[in-house]
């Protein structure tokens, strides 16, 4: 799975939140200043080329839908960050969170419990 640009991820969030959409729907939902419809269309086609969205044809127009769900994307992104910035070490990630006080001892205990429960299954 390829990476997404900030704009591509922004458009994907519309699909994840609303489901299948026409390009005009995306433009209507987009906050001001709204990008030109051709800009949105280009981004959506790029997302399709990357395998993130597919389409159904309705006459001369297309309705697009997400192929990759948000959870898949989040997991892939997390794995990429861990590999790139933490030398593929999840322990390094957790250590960093503890050192920066971004995770409490209670949260860490819950995390350990969750891991143990998954391993039991």
CSV table of N, CA and C in Angstrom, one decimal:
chain,number,residue,atom,x,y,z
A,1,UNK,N,0.8,-1.2,0.0
A,1,UNK,CA,0.0,0.0,0.0
A,1,UNK,C,0.9,1.2,0.0
A,2,UNK,N,0.6,2.2,-0.9
A,2,UNK,CA,1.4,3.4,-1.0
A,2,UNK,C,1.0,4.4,0.1
A,3,UNK,N,1.9,5.4,0.3
A,3,UNK,CA,1.6,6.4,1.3
A,3,UNK,C,0.6,7.4,0.6
A,4,UNK,N,0.0,8.2,1.5
A,4,UNK,CA,-0.9,9.2,1.0
A,4,UNK,C,-0.4,10.6,1.4
A,5,UNK,N,-0.6,11.6,0.5
A,5,UNK,CA,-0.3,13.0,0.8
A,5,UNK,C,-1.3,13.5,1.8
A,6,UNK,N,-1.1,14.6,2.4
A,6,UNK,CA,-2.0,15.2,3.3
A,6,UNK,C,-3.4,15.5,2.7
A,7,UNK,N,-3.4,16.0,1.4
A,7,UNK,CA,-4.6,16.2,0.7
A,7,UNK,C,-5.4,14.9,0.4
A,8,UNK,N,-4.6,13.9,0.0
A,8,UNK,CA,-5.2,12.6,-0.3
A,8,UNK,C,-5.9,12.0,1.0
A,9,UNK,N,-5.2,12.1,2.1
A,9,UNK,CA,-5.7,11.6,3.3
A,9,UNK,C,-7.0,12.4,3.7
A,10,UNK,N,-7.0,13.7,3.5
A,10,UNK,CA,-8.1,14.5,3.8
A,10,UNK,C,-9.3,14.1,3.0
A,11,UNK,N,-9.1,13.8,1.7
A,11,UNK,CA,-10.2,13.3,0.9
A,11,UNK,C,-10.7,11.9,1.3
A,12,UNK,N,-9.7,11.0,1.7
A,12,UNK,CA,-10.1,9.7,2.2
A,12,UNK,C,-11.0,9.8,3.4
A,13,UNK,N,-10.8,10.8,4.2
A,13,UNK,CA,-11.6,10.9,5.5
A,13,UNK,C,-13.1,11.2,5.1
A,14,UNK,N,-13.3,11.8,4.0
A,14,UNK,CA,-14.7,12.0,3.5
A,14,UNK,C,-15.3,10.7,3.2
A,15,UNK,N,-14.6,9.8,2.5
A,15,UNK,CA,-15.1,8.5,2.1
A,15,UNK,C,-15.3,7.6,3.4
A,16,UNK,N,-14.3,7.7,4.3
A,16,UNK,CA,-14.4,6.9,5.5
A,16,UNK,C,-15.6,7.3,6.4
A,17,UNK,N,-15.9,8.6,6.4
A,17,UNK,CA,-17.0,9.1,7.2
A,17,UNK,C,-18.4,9.0,6.5
A,18,UNK,N,-18.4,9.1,5.2
A,18,UNK,CA,-19.7,9.2,4.5
A,18,UNK,C,-20.0,8.1,3.6
A,19,UNK,N,-19.0,7.3,3.2
A,19,UNK,CA,-19.3,6.2,2.3
A,19,UNK,C,-19.1,6.7,0.8
A,20,UNK,N,-19.8,6.1,-0.1
A,20,UNK,CA,-19.7,6.4,-1.5
A,20,UNK,C,-20.1,7.8,-1.8
A,21,UNK,N,-19.3,8.5,-2.7
A,21,UNK,CA,-19.5,9.9,-2.9
A,21,UNK,C,-19.2,10.2,-4.4
A,22,UNK,N,-19.9,11.2,-4.9
A,22,UNK,CA,-19.5,11.8,-6.2
A,22,UNK,C,-18.5,12.9,-5.9
A,23,UNK,N,-17.7,13.3,-6.8
A,23,UNK,CA,-16.7,14.4,-6.6
A,23,UNK,C,-17.4,15.7,-6.2
A,24,UNK,N,-18.6,16.0,-6.7
A,24,UNK,CA,-19.3,17.2,-6.3
A,24,UNK,C,-19.7,17.1,-4.8
A,25,UNK,N,-20.0,15.9,-4.3
A,25,UNK,CA,-20.4,15.8,-2.9
A,25,UNK,C,-19.2,16.1,-2.0
A,26,UNK,N,-18.0,15.7,-2.5
A,26,UNK,CA,-16.8,16.0,-1.7
A,26,UNK,C,-16.5,17.5,-1.7
A,27,UNK,N,-16.7,18.2,-2.8
A,27,UNK,CA,-16.5,19.6,-2.9
A,27,UNK,C,-17.5,20.3,-2.0
A,28,UNK,N,-18.8,19.8,-2.0
A,28,UNK,CA,-19.8,20.5,-1.1
A,28,UNK,C,-19.5,20.3,0.3
A,29,UNK,N,-18.9,19.2,0.7
A,29,UNK,CA,-18.6,19.0,2.2
A,29,UNK,C,-17.3,19.6,2.6
A,30,UNK,N,-16.4,20.0,1.6
A,30,UNK,CA,-15.1,20.5,1.9
A,30,UNK,C,-15.3,21.9,2.5
A,31,UNK,N,-14.5,22.2,3.6
A,31,UNK,CA,-14.6,23.6,4.2
A,31,UNK,C,-14.0,24.6,3.2
A,32,UNK,N,-14.4,25.9,3.5
A,32,UNK,CA,-13.8,27.0,2.7
A,32,UNK,C,-12.4,27.2,3.1
A,33,UNK,N,-11.6,27.6,2.1
A,33,UNK,CA,-11.9,27.8,0.7
A,33,UNK,C,-12.0,26.4,0.0
A,34,UNK,N,-13.0,26.2,-0.7
A,34,UNK,CA,-13.2,25.0,-1.4
A,34,UNK,C,-12.3,24.8,-2.6
A,35,UNK,N,-11.7,23.7,-2.7
A,35,UNK,CA,-10.8,23.5,-3.9
A,35,UNK,C,-11.7,23.4,-5.2
A,36,UNK,N,-11.1,23.7,-6.3
A,36,UNK,CA,-11.8,23.6,-7.6
A,36,UNK,C,-12.2,22.1,-7.8
A,37,UNK,N,-13.3,21.9,-8.4
A,37,UNK,CA,-13.8,20.5,-8.6
A,37,UNK,C,-12.8,19.7,-9.4
A,38,UNK,N,-12.0,20.3,-10.3
A,38,UNK,CA,-11.0,19.6,-11.1
A,38,UNK,C,-9.9,19.1,-10.2
A,39,UNK,N,-9.6,19.9,-9.2
A,39,UNK,CA,-8.5,19.5,-8.2
A,39,UNK,C,-9.0,18.3,-7.4
A,40,UNK,N,-10.2,18.3,-7.0
A,40,UNK,CA,-10.7,17.2,-6.2
A,40,UNK,C,-10.8,15.9,-7.1
A,41,UNK,N,-11.2,16.1,-8.3
A,41,UNK,CA,-11.3,15.0,-9.3
A,41,UNK,C,-9.9,14.4,-9.5
A,42,UNK,N,-8.9,15.2,-9.6
A,42,UNK,CA,-7.5,14.7,-9.9
A,42,UNK,C,-7.1,13.9,-8.6
A,43,UNK,N,-7.3,14.4,-7.4
A,43,UNK,CA,-6.9,13.7,-6.2
A,43,UNK,C,-7.6,12.4,-6.1
A,44,UNK,N,-8.9,12.4,-6.4
A,44,UNK,CA,-9.7,11.1,-6.3
A,44,UNK,C,-9.1,10.1,-7.3
A,45,UNK,N,-8.8,10.5,-8.5
A,45,UNK,CA,-8.2,9.6,-9.5
A,45,UNK,C,-6.9,9.1,-9.1
A,46,UNK,N,-6.1,9.9,-8.4
A,46,UNK,CA,-4.8,9.5,-7.9
A,46,UNK,C,-5.0,8.4,-6.8
A,47,UNK,N,-6.0,8.7,-6.0
A,47,UNK,CA,-6.4,7.7,-4.9
A,47,UNK,C,-6.8,6.4,-5.5
A,48,UNK,N,-7.5,6.4,-6.7
A,48,UNK,CA,-7.9,5.2,-7.3
A,48,UNK,C,-6.7,4.5,-7.9
A,49,UNK,N,-5.8,5.3,-8.5
A,49,UNK,CA,-4.5,4.7,-9.1
A,49,UNK,C,-3.7,4.0,-8.0
A,50,UNK,N,-3.7,4.6,-6.8
A,50,UNK,CA,-3.0,4.0,-5.6
A,50,UNK,C,-3.7,2.8,-5.0
A,51,UNK,N,-5.0,2.6,-5.4
A,51,UNK,CA,-5.7,1.4,-4.9
A,51,UNK,C,-6.5,1.7,-3.6
A,52,UNK,N,-6.7,3.0,-3.3
A,52,UNK,CA,-7.5,3.3,-2.1
A,52,UNK,C,-9.0,3.5,-2.4
A,53,UNK,N,-9.4,3.8,-3.6
A,53,UNK,CA,-10.8,4.0,-3.9
A,53,UNK,C,-11.1,3.2,-5.2
A,54,UNK,N,-12.3,2.9,-5.4
A,54,UNK,CA,-12.9,2.3,-6.6
A,54,UNK,C,-14.1,3.2,-7.0
A,55,UNK,N,-14.7,2.8,-8.2
A,55,UNK,CA,-15.8,3.6,-8.6
A,55,UNK,C,-16.9,2.8,-9.3
A,56,UNK,N,-18.1,3.3,-9.3
A,56,UNK,CA,-19.2,2.8,-10.1
A,56,UNK,C,-19.6,3.9,-11.1
A,57,UNK,N,-19.9,3.5,-12.3
A,57,UNK,CA,-20.3,4.5,-13.3
A,57,UNK,C,-21.8,4.8,-13.3
A,58,UNK,N,-22.2,6.0,-13.3
A,58,UNK,CA,-23.6,6.4,-13.4
A,58,UNK,C,-23.7,7.4,-14.6
A,59,UNK,N,-24.0,6.9,-15.8
A,59,UNK,CA,-24.0,7.7,-16.9
A,59,UNK,C,-22.6,8.2,-17.3
A,60,UNK,N,-22.5,9.5,-17.3
A,60,UNK,CA,-21.1,10.1,-17.6
A,60,UNK,C,-20.3,10.4,-16.4
A,61,UNK,N,-20.8,10.1,-15.2
A,61,UNK,CA,-20.1,10.4,-14.0
A,61,UNK,C,-19.8,9.2,-13.2
A,62,UNK,N,-19.0,9.3,-12.2
A,62,UNK,CA,-18.5,8.2,-11.3
A,62,UNK,C,-18.9,8.5,-9.9
A,63,UNK,N,-19.3,7.5,-9.2
A,63,UNK,CA,-19.4,7.6,-7.7
A,63,UNK,C,-18.3,6.7,-7.2
A,64,UNK,N,-17.5,7.3,-6.3
A,64,UNK,CA,-16.3,6.7,-5.8
A,64,UNK,C,-16.6,6.1,-4.4
A,65,UNK,N,-15.9,5.1,-4.0
A,65,UNK,CA,-16.0,4.5,-2.6
A,65,UNK,C,-14.6,4.0,-2.2
A,66,UNK,N,-14.4,4.0,-0.9
A,66,UNK,CA,-13.2,3.5,-0.3
A,66,UNK,C,-13.0,2.0,-0.5
A,67,UNK,N,-11.9,1.6,-0.8
A,67,UNK,CA,-11.5,0.2,-0.9
A,67,UNK,C,-10.7,-0.2,0.4
A,68,UNK,N,-9.9,0.7,0.8
A,68,UNK,CA,-9.1,0.6,2.0
A,68,UNK,C,-9.8,1.3,3.1
A,69,UNK,N,-10.1,0.5,4.2
A,69,UNK,CA,-10.8,1.2,5.3
A,69,UNK,C,-9.8,1.9,6.2
A,70,UNK,N,-10.4,2.7,7.1
A,70,UNK,CA,-9.5,3.6,7.9
A,70,UNK,C,-8.7,2.8,8.9
A,71,UNK,N,-9.2,1.7,9.4
A,71,UNK,CA,-8.4,0.9,10.3
A,71,UNK,C,-7.1,0.3,9.6
A,72,UNK,N,-7.3,-0.2,8.4
A,72,UNK,CA,-6.2,-0.8,7.6
A,72,UNK,C,-5.2,0.3,7.4
A,73,UNK,N,-5.6,1.5,7.0
A,73,UNK,CA,-4.7,2.6,6.7
A,73,UNK,C,-4.0,3.0,8.0
A,74,UNK,N,-4.7,3.1,9.1
A,74,UNK,CA,-4.1,3.5,10.4
A,74,UNK,C,-3.0,2.5,10.8
A,75,UNK,N,-3.3,1.2,10.7
A,75,UNK,CA,-2.4,0.1,11.0
A,75,UNK,C,-1.1,0.2,10.2
A,76,UNK,N,-1.4,0.4,8.9
A,76,UNK,CA,-0.2,0.5,7.9
A,76,UNK,C,0.6,1.7,8.2
A,77,UNK,N,0.0,2.8,8.5
A,77,UNK,CA,0.7,4.0,8.8
A,77,UNK,C,1.5,3.9,10.1
A,78,UNK,N,0.9,3.3,11.1
A,78,UNK,CA,1.7,3.0,12.4
A,78,UNK,C,2.9,2.1,12.1
A,79,UNK,N,2.7,1.1,11.4
A,79,UNK,CA,3.8,0.2,11.1
A,79,UNK,C,4.9,0.9,10.3
A,80,UNK,N,4.6,1.8,9.5
A,80,UNK,CA,5.5,2.6,8.7
A,80,UNK,C,6.3,3.5,9.6
A,81,UNK,N,5.6,4.2,10.6
A,81,UNK,CA,6.3,5.1,11.5
A,81,UNK,C,7.2,4.3,12.4
A,82,UNK,N,6.8,3.2,12.9
A,82,UNK,CA,7.6,2.4,13.8
A,82,UNK,C,8.9,1.9,13.0
A,83,UNK,N,8.7,1.5,11.8
A,83,UNK,CA,9.9,1.1,11.0
A,83,UNK,C,10.8,2.2,10.7
A,84,UNK,N,10.3,3.4,10.3
A,84,UNK,CA,11.1,4.5,9.9
A,84,UNK,C,11.8,5.2,11.1
A,85,UNK,N,11.0,5.4,12.2
A,85,UNK,CA,11.6,6.3,13.2
A,85,UNK,C,12.0,5.5,14.5
A,86,UNK,N,11.6,4.3,14.6
A,86,UNK,CA,12.0,3.5,15.8
A,86,UNK,C,12.7,2.2,15.5
A,87,UNK,N,13.3,2.1,14.3
A,87,UNK,CA,14.1,1.0,13.9
A,87,UNK,C,13.3,-0.3,14.1
A,88,UNK,N,12.0,-0.2,13.7
A,88,UNK,CA,11.1,-1.4,13.8
A,88,UNK,C,10.9,-1.9,15.2
A,89,UNK,N,11.1,-1.1,16.2
A,89,UNK,CA,11.0,-1.5,17.6
A,89,UNK,C,9.7,-0.9,18.2
A,90,UNK,N,8.7,-1.8,18.5
A,90,UNK,CA,7.6,-1.3,19.2
A,90,UNK,C,7.9,-1.0,20.7
A,91,UNK,N,8.9,-1.7,21.2
A,91,UNK,CA,9.4,-1.4,22.6
A,91,UNK,C,10.0,0.1,22.6
A,92,UNK,N,10.6,0.4,21.5
A,92,UNK,CA,11.2,1.8,21.4
A,92,UNK,C,10.0,2.8,21.4
A,93,UNK,N,8.9,2.5,20.7
A,93,UNK,CA,7.8,3.4,20.7
A,93,UNK,C,7.2,3.6,22.1
A,94,UNK,N,7.0,2.5,22.8
A,94,UNK,CA,6.4,2.5,24.1
A,94,UNK,C,7.4,3.2,25.1
A,95,UNK,N,8.7,3.0,25.0
A,95,UNK,CA,9.7,3.6,25.8
A,95,UNK,C,9.6,5.1,25.6
A,96,UNK,N,9.5,5.5,24.3
A,96,UNK,CA,9.5,7.0,24.0
A,96,UNK,C,8.2,7.6,24.6
A,97,UNK,N,7.1,6.9,24.5
A,97,UNK,CA,5.9,7.4,25.1
A,97,UNK,C,6.0,7.6,26.6
A,98,UNK,N,6.6,6.6,27.3
A,98,UNK,CA,6.8,6.7,28.7
A,98,UNK,C,7.7,7.8,29.1
A,99,UNK,N,8.9,7.9,28.4
A,99,UNK,CA,9.8,9.0,28.7
A,99,UNK,C,9.2,10.4,28.5
A,100,UNK,N,8.4,10.5,27.5
A,100,UNK,CA,7.7,11.8,27.2
A,100,UNK,C,6.5,12.0,28.1
A,101,UNK,N,6.2,11.1,29.0
A,101,UNK,CA,5.0,11.1,29.8
A,101,UNK,C,3.7,11.2,29.1
A,102,UNK,N,3.7,10.6,27.9
A,102,UNK,CA,2.5,10.6,27.1
A,102,UNK,C,1.6,9.4,27.4
A,103,UNK,N,2.1,8.5,28.2
A,103,UNK,CA,1.4,7.3,28.6
A,103,UNK,C,1.6,7.1,30.1
A,104,UNK,N,0.5,6.9,30.9
A,104,UNK,CA,0.6,6.7,32.3
A,104,UNK,C,0.9,5.3,32.6
A,105,UNK,N,1.3,5.0,33.9
A,105,UNK,CA,1.5,3.7,34.4
A,105,UNK,C,0.2,2.8,34.3
A,106,UNK,N,-0.9,3.5,34.6
A,106,UNK,CA,-2.2,2.7,34.5
A,106,UNK,C,-2.5,2.4,33.1
A,107,UNK,N,-2.2,3.3,32.1
A,107,UNK,CA,-2.5,3.0,30.7
A,107,UNK,C,-1.5,1.9,30.2
A,108,UNK,N,-0.3,1.9,30.7
A,108,UNK,CA,0.7,0.8,30.4
A,108,UNK,C,0.2,-0.5,30.9
A,109,UNK,N,-0.3,-0.5,32.1
A,109,UNK,CA,-0.8,-1.8,32.7
A,109,UNK,C,-2.0,-2.3,31.9
A,110,UNK,N,-2.9,-1.4,31.4
A,110,UNK,CA,-4.0,-1.8,30.6
A,110,UNK,C,-3.5,-2.4,29.2
A,111,UNK,N,-2.5,-1.8,28.7
A,111,UNK,CA,-1.9,-2.2,27.5
A,111,UNK,C,-1.3,-3.6,27.6
A,112,UNK,N,-0.6,-3.9,28.7
A,112,UNK,CA,0.0,-5.2,29.0
A,112,UNK,C,-1.1,-6.2,29.1
A,113,UNK,N,-2.2,-5.8,29.8
A,113,UNK,CA,-3.4,-6.7,29.9
A,113,UNK,C,-4.0,-7.1,28.6
A,114,UNK,N,-4.1,-6.1,27.7
A,114,UNK,CA,-4.7,-6.3,26.4
A,114,UNK,C,-3.8,-7.3,25.6
A,115,UNK,N,-2.5,-7.1,25.7
A,115,UNK,CA,-1.6,-8.0,24.9
A,115,UNK,C,-1.7,-9.4,25.5
A,116,UNK,N,-1.7,-9.5,26.8
A,116,UNK,CA,-1.8,-10.9,27.4
A,116,UNK,C,-3.1,-11.5,27.0
A,117,UNK,N,-4.2,-10.8,26.9
A,117,UNK,CA,-5.5,-11.3,26.5
A,117,UNK,C,-5.5,-11.8,25.0
A,118,UNK,N,-4.8,-11.0,24.2
A,118,UNK,CA,-4.7,-11.4,22.8
A,118,UNK,C,-3.9,-12.7,22.6
A,119,UNK,N,-2.8,-12.7,23.4
A,119,UNK,CA,-1.9,-13.9,23.3
A,119,UNK,C,-2.6,-15.2,23.9
A,120,UNK,N,-3.6,-15.0,24.7
A,120,UNK,CA,-4.3,-16.2,25.3
A,120,UNK,C,-5.2,-16.8,24.3
A,121,UNK,N,-5.7,-16.0,23.3
A,121,UNK,CA,-6.7,-16.5,22.3
A,121,UNK,C,-6.1,-17.3,21.3
